[in-house]
PDB file of C-alpha atoms in Angstrom:
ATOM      1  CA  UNK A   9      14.668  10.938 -46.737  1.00 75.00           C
ATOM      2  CA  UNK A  10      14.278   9.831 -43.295  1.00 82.00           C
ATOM      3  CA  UNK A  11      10.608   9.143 -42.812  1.00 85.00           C
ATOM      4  CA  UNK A  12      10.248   6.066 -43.791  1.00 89.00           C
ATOM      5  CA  UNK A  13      12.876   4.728 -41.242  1.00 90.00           C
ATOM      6  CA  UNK A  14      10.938   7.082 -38.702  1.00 91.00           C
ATOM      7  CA  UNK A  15       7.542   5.496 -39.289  1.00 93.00           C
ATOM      8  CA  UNK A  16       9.320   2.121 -39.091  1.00 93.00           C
ATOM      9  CA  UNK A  17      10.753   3.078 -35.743  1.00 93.00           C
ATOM     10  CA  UNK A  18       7.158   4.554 -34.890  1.00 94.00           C
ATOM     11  CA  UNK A  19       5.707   0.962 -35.860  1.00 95.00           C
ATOM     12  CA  UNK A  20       8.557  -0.982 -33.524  1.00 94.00           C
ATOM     13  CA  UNK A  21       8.358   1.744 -30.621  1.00 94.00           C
ATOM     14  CA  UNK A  22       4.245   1.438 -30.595  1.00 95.00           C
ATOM     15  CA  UNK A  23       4.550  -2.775 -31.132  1.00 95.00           C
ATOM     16  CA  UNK A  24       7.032  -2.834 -27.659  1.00 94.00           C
ATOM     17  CA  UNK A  25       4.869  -0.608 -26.028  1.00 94.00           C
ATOM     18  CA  UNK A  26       1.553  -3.216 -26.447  1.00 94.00           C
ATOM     19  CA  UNK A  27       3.953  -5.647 -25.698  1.00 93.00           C
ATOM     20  CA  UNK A  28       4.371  -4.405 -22.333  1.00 92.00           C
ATOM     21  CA  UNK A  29       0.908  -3.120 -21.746  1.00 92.00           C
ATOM     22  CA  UNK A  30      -0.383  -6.795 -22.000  1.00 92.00           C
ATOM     23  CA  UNK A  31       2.568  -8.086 -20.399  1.00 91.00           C
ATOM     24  CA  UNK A  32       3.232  -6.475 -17.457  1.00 87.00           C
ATOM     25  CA  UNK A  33       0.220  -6.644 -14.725  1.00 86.00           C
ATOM     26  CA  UNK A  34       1.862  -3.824 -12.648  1.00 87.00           C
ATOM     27  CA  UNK A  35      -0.457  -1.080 -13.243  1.00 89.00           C
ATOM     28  CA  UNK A  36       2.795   1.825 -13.183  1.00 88.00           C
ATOM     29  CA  UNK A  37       4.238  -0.558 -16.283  1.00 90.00           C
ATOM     30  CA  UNK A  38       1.056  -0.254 -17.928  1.00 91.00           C
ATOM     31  CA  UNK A  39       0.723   3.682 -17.505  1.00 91.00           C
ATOM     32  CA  UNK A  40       4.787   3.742 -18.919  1.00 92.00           C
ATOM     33  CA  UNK A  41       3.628   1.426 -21.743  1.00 93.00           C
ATOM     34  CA  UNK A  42       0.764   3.967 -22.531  1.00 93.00           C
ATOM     35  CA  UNK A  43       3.435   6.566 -22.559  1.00 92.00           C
ATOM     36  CA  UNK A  44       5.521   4.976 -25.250  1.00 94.00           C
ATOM     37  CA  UNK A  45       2.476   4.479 -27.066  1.00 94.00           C
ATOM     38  CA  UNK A  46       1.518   7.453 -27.210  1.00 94.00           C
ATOM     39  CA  UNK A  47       4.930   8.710 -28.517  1.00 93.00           C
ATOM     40  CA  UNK A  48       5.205   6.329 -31.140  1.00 94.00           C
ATOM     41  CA  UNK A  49       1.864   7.540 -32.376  1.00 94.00           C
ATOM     42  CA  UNK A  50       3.411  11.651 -32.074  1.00 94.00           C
ATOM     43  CA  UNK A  51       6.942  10.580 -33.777  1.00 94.00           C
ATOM     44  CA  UNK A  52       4.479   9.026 -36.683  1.00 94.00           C
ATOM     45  CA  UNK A  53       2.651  12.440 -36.677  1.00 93.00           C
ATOM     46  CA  UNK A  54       6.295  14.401 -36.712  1.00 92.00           C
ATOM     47  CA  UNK A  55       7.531  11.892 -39.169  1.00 92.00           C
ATOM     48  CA  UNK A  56       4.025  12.371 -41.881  1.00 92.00           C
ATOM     49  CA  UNK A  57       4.845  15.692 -41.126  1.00 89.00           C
ATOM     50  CA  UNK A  58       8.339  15.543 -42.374  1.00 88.00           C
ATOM     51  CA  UNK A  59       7.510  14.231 -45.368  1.00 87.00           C
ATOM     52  CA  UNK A  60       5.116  16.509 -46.786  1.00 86.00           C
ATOM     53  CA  UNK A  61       6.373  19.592 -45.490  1.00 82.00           C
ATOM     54  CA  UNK A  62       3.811  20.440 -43.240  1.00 84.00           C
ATOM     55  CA  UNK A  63       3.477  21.967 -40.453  1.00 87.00           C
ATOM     56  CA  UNK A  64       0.663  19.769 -39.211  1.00 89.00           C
ATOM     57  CA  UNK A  65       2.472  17.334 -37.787  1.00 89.00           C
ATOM     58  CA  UNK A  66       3.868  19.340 -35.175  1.00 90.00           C
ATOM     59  CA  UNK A  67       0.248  20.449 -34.247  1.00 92.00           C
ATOM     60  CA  UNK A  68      -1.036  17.184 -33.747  1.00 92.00           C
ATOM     61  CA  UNK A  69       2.297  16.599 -31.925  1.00 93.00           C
ATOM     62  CA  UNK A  70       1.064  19.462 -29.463  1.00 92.00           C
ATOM     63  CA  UNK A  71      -2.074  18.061 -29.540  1.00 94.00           C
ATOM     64  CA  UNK A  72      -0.559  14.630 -28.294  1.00 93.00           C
ATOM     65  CA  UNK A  73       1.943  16.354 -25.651  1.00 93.00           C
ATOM     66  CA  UNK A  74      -1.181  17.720 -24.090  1.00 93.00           C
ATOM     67  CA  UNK A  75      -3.266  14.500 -23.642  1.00 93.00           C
ATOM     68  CA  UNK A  76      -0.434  13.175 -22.147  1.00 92.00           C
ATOM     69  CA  UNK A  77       0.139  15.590 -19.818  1.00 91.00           C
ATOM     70  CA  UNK A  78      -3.882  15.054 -18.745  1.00 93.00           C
ATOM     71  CA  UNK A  79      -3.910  11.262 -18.945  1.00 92.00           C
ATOM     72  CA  UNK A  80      -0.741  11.091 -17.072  1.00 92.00           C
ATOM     73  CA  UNK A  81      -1.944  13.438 -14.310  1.00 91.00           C
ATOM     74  CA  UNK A  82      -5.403  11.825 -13.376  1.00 92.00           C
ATOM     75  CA  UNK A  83      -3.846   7.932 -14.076  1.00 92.00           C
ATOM     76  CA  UNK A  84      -1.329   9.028 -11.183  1.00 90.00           C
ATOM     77  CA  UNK A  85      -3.591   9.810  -9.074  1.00 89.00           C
ATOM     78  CA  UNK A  86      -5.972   6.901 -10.037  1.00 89.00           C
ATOM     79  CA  UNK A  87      -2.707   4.468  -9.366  1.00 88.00           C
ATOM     80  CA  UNK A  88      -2.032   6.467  -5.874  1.00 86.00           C
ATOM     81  CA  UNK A  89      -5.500   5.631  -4.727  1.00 86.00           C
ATOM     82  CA  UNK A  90      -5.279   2.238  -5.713  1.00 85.00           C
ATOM     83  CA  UNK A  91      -2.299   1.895  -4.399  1.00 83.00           C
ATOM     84  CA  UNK A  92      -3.917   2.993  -1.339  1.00 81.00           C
ATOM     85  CA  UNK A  93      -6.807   0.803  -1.101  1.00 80.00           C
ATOM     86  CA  UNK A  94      -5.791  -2.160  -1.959  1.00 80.00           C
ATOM     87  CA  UNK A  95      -2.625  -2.249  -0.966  1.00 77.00           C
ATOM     88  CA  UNK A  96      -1.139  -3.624  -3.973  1.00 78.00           C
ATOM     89  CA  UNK A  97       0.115  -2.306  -7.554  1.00 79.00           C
ATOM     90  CA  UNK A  98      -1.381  -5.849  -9.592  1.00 81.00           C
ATOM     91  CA  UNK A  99      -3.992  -5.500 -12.116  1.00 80.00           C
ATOM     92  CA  UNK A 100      -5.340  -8.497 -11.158  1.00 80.00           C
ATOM     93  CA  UNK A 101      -6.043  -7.958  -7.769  1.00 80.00           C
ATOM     94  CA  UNK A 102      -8.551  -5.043  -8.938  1.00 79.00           C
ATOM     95  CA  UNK A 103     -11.160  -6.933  -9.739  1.00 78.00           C
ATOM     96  CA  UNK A 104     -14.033  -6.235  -7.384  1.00 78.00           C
ATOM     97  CA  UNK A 105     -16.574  -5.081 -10.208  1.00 74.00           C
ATOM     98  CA  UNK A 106     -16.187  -9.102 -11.306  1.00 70.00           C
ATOM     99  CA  UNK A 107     -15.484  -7.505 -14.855  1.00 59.00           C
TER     100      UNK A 107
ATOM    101  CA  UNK B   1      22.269  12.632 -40.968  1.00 75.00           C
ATOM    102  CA  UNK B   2      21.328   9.303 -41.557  1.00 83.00           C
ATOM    103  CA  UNK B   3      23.774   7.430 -39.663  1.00 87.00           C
ATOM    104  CA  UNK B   4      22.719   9.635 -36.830  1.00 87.00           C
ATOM    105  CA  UNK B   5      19.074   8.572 -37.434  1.00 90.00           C
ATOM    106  CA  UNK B   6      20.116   5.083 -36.918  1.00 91.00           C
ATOM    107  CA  UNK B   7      22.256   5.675 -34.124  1.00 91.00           C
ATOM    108  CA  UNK B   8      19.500   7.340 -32.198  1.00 91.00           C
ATOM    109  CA  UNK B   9      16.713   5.047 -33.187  1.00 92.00           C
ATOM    110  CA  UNK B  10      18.726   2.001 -31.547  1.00 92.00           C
ATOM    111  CA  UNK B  11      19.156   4.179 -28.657  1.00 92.00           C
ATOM    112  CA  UNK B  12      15.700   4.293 -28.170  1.00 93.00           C
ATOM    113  CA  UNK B  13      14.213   0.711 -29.292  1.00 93.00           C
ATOM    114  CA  UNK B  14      17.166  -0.460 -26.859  1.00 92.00           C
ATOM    115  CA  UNK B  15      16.128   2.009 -23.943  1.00 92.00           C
ATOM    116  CA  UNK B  16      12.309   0.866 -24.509  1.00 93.00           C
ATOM    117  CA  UNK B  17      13.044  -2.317 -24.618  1.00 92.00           C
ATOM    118  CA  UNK B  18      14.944  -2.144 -20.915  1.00 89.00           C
ATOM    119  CA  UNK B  19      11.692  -0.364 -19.724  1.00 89.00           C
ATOM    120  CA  UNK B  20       9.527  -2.978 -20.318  1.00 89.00           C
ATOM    121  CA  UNK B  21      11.395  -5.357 -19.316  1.00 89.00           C
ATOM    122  CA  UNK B  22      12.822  -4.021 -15.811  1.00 83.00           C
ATOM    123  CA  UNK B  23      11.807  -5.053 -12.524  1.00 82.00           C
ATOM    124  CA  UNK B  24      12.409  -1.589 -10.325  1.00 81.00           C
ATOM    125  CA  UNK B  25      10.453   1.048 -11.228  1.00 82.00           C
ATOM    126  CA  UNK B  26      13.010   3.917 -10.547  1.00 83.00           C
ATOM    127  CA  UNK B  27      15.504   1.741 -13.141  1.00 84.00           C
ATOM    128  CA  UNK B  28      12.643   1.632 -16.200  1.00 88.00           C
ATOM    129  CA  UNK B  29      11.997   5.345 -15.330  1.00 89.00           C
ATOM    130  CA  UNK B  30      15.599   6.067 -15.816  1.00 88.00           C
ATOM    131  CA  UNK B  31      15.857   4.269 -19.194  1.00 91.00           C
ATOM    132  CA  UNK B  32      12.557   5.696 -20.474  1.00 92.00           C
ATOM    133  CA  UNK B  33      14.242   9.341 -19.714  1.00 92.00           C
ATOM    134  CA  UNK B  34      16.970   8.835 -21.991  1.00 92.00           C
ATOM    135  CA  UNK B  35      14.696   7.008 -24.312  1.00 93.00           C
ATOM    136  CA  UNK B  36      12.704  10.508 -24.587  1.00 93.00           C
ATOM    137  CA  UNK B  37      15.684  12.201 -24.889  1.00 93.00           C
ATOM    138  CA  UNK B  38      16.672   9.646 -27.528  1.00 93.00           C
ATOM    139  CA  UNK B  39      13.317  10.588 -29.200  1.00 93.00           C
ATOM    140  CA  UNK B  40      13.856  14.139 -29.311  1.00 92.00           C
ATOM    141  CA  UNK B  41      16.943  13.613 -31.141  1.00 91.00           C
ATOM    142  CA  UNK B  42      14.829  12.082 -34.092  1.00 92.00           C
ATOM    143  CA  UNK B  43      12.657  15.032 -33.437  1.00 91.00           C
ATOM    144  CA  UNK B  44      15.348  17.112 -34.496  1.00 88.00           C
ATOM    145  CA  UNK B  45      16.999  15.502 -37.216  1.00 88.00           C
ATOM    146  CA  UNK B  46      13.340  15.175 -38.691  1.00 88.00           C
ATOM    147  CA  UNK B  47      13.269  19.004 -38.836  1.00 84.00           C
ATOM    148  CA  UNK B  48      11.347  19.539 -35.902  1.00 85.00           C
ATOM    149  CA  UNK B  49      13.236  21.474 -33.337  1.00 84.00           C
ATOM    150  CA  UNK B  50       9.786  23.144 -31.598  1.00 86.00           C
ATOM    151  CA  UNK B  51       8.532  19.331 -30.789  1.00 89.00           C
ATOM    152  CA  UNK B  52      11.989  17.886 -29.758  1.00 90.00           C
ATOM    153  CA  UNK B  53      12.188  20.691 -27.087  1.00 90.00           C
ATOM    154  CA  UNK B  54       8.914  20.163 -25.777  1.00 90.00           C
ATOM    155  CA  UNK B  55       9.481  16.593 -25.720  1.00 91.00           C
ATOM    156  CA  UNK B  56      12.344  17.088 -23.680  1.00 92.00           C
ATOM    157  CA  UNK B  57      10.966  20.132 -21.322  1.00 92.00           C
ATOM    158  CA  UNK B  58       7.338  18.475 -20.922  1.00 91.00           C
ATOM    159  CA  UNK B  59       8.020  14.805 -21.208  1.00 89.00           C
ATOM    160  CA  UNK B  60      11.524  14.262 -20.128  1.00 87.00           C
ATOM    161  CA  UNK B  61      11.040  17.145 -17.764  1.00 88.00           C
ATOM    162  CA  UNK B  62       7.385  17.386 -16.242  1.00 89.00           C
ATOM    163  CA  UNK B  63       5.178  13.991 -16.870  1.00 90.00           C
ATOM    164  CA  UNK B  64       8.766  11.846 -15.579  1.00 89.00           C
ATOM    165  CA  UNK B  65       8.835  13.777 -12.101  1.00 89.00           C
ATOM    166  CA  UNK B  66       5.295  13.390 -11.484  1.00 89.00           C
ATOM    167  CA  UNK B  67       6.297   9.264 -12.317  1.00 89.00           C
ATOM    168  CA  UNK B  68       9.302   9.415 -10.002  1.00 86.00           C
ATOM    169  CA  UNK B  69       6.882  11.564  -7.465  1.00 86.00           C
ATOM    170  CA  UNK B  70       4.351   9.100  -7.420  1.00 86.00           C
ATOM    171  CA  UNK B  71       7.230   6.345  -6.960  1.00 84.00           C
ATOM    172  CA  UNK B  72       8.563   7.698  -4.073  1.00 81.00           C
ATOM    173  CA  UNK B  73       4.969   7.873  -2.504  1.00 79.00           C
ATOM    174  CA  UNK B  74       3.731   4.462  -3.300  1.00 77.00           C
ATOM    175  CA  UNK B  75       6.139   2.563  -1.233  1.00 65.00           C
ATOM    176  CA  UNK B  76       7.897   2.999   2.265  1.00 61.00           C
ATOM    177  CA  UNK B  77      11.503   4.407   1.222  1.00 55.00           C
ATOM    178  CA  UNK B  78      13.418   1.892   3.461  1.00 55.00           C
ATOM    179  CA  UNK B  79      17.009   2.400   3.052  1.00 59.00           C
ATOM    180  CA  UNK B  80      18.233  -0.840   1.992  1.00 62.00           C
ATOM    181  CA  UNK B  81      15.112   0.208  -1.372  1.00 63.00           C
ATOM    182  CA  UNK B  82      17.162   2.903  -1.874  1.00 63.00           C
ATOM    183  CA  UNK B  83      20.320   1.090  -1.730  1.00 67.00           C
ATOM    184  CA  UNK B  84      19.348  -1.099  -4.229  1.00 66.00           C
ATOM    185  CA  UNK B  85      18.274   1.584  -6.196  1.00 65.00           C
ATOM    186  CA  UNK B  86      21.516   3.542  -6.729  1.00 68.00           C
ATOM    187  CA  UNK B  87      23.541   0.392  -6.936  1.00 72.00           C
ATOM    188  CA  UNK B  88      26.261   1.022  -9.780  1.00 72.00           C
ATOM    189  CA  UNK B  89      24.389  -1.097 -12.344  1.00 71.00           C
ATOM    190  CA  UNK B  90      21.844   0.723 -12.044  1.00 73.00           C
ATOM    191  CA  UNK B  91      22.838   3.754 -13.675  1.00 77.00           C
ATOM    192  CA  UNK B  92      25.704   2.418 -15.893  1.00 82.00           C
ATOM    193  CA  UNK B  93      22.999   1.162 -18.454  1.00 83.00           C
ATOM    194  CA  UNK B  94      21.475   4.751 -18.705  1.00 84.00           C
ATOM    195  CA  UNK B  95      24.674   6.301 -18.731  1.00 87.00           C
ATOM    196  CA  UNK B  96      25.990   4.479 -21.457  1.00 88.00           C
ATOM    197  CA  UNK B  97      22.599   5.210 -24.041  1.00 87.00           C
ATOM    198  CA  UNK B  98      23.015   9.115 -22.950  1.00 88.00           C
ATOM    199  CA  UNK B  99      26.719   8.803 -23.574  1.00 90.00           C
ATOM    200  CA  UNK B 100      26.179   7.767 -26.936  1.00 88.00           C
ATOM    201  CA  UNK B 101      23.213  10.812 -27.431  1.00 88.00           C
ATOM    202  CA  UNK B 102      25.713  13.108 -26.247  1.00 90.00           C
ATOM    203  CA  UNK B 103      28.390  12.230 -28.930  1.00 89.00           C
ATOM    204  CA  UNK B 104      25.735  12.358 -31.778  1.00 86.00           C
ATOM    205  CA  UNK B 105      24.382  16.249 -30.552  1.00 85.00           C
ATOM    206  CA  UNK B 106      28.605  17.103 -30.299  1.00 87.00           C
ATOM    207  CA  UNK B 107      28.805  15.925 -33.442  1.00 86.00           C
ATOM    208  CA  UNK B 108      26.212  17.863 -34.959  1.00 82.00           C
ATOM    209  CA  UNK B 109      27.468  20.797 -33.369  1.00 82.00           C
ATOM    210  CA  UNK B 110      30.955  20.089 -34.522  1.00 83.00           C
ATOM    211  CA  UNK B 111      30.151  19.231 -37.999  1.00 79.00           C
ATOM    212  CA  UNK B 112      28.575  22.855 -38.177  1.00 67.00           C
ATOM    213  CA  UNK B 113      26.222  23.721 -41.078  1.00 58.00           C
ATOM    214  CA  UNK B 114      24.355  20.717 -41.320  1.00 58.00           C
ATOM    215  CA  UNK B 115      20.843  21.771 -42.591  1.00 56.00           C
ATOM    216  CA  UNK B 116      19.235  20.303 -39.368  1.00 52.00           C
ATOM    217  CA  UNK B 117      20.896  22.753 -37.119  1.00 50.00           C
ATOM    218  CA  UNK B 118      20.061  25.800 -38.739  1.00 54.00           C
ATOM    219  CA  UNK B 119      17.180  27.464 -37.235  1.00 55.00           C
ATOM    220  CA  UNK B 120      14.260  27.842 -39.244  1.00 57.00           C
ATOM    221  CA  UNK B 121      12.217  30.758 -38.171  1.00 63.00           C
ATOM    222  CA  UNK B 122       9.186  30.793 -40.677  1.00 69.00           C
ATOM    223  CA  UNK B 123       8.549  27.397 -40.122  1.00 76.00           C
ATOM    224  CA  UNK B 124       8.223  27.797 -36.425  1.00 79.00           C
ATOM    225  CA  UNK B 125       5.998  30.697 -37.978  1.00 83.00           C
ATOM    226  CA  UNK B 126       3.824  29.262 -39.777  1.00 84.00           C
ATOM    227  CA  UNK B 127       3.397  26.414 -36.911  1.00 86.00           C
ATOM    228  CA  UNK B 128       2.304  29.215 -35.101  1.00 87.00           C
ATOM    229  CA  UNK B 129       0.034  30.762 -37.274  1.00 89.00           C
ATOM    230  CA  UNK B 130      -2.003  27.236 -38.049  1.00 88.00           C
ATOM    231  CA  UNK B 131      -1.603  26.351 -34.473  1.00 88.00           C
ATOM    232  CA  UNK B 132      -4.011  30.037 -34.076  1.00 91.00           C
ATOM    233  CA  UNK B 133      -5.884  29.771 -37.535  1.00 89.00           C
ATOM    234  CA  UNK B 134      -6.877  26.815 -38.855  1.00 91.00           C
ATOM    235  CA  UNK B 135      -6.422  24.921 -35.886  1.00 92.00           C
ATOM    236  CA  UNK B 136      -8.067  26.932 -33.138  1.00 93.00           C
ATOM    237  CA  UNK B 137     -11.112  24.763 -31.924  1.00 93.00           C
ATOM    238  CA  UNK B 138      -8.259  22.252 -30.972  1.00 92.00           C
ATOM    239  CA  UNK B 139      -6.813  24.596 -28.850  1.00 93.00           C
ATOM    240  CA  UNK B 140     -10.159  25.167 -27.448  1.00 94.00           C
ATOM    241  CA  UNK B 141     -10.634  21.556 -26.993  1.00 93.00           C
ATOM    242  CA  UNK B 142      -7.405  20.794 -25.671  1.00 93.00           C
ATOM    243  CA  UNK B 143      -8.054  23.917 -22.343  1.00 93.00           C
ATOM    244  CA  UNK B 144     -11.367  21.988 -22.457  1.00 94.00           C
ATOM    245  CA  UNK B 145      -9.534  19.155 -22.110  1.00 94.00           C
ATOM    246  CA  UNK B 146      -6.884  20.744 -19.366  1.00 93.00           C
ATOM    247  CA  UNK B 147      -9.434  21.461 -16.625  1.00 94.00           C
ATOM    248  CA  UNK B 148     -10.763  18.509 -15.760  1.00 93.00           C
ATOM    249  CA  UNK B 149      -8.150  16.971 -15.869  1.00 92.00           C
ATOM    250  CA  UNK B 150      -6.617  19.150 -13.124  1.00 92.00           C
ATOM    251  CA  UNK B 151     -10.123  19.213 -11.121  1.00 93.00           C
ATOM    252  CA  UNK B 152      -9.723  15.299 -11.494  1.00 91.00           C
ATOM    253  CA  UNK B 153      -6.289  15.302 -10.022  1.00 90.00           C
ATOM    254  CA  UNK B 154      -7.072  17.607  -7.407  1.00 89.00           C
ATOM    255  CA  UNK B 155      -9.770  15.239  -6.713  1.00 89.00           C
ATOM    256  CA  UNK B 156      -7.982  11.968  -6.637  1.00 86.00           C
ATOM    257  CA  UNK B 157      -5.380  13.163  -4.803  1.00 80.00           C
ATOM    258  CA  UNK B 158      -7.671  15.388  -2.057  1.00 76.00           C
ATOM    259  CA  UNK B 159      -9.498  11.941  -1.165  1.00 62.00           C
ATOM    260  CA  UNK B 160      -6.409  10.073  -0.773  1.00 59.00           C
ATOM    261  CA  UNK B 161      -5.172  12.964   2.334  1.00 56.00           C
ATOM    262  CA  UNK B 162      -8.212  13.391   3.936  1.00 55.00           C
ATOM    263  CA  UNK B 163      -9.069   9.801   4.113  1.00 56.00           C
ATOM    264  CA  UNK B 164      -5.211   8.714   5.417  1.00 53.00           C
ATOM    265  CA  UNK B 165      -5.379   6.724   9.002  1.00 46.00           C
TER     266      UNK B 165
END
């Protein structure tokens, strides 16, 4: 049975990718992090889904390919105009609402 | 089938690991490919074939060009970049994690009648059917979901031309 191993990997793949999102202050890092956060979270869906026999998992693996495909789109062009303004990729230099 | 598991799950945690960790962007894109592909692997041996195509066609394939895209616009592609880009190291890494992919799916194809490579047609069936029956209102959701995010694309990325000194 290979889903606990898979939920495991699920757990380490998600833990690396917050370890990068807070790490890395280069906003393109921060999208890729989000991206192998996301797929942690659809390999834990495949992986539930593997283990019960369901076919639900792959649904809410659709489900996930989707928002990707969305969130990925409008971030790039969010990090394109950014990259345009400001002249510069840092999170840090972003700051002009004082947030 | 297990082995394989492993094999393919250190490909990816190493892959990951060399994308957060990587200074050029085209590098870290690079590894992340081949940790997707590394991913869809799993996929498979997990019984899913539908999802570990899609995660190759849509992730490996679509959402990383529109990364390397938006690469290649953000900075002036000076040819000494690009030299440093396509410097040996840079793709021996990558080449070695694929390397190691490719020798798990010839083995599977080798070893034959493994129970992961036979093709299961009523489950992709019954994906379907769930997918259009129980499940309907999140396909509803997700077109919902699809449209503005292309309006907002189109949106960001009309500004950004018309505005350009």
């Amino acid at each position: 049975m290979l889903s606990t191993p898979a939920l495991l990997l699920a757990t380490m793949l998600f833990g690396l990718g917050l370890i990068g999102l807070l790490s890395r202050r280069n906003i393109l890092y921060m999208l890729l992090s989000l991206e192998i956060m996301l797929n942690a979270a659809a390999l834990a869906f495949i992986a539930g889904g593997a283990r019960w026999g369901q076919v639900d998992g792959e649904i809410m693996f659709l489900f996930i390919l989707t928002l990707a495909a969305a969130e990925v789109s409008v971030a790039l062009g969010i990090v394109l105009q950014l990259s345009y303004r400001f002249r510069t990729l840092d999170a840090d230099a972003f700051s002009e609402m004082r947030g | 089938m297990e082995t394989l598991f492993y094999i393919a799950a250190a490909v990816t945690l190493l892959a990951t690991l060399r994308v957060i960790t990587h200074v050029h962007a085209v590098h870290a894109l690079l590894y992340l490919v081949v940790a997707l592909i590394a991913l869809s692997l799993i996929f498979y041996l997990l019984g899913a074939e539908f999802a570990a195509a899609l995660e190759i066609i849509i992730y490996g394939g679509a959402i990383m060009v529109l990364f390397i895209f938006v690469v290649m616009l953000l900075g002036p592609l000076a040819v000494e970049q690009e030299r440093t880009w396509l410097t040996p190291g840079a793709w021996v890494g990558p080449s070695i994690l694929a390397l190691v992919l490719l020798g798990e799916v010839g083995y599977l194809i080798v070893a034959g009648d493994l129970p992961a490579i036979s093709i299961q047609e009523p489950r992709q069936k019954a994906v379907s059917i769930a997918l259009f029956g129980p499940y309907i209102i999140g396909v509803e959701l997700a077109s919902m979901l699809l449209l503005p995010g292309l309006i907002g694309a189109y949106h960001l990325g009309r500004r950004l031309s018309s505005e350009a000194r």
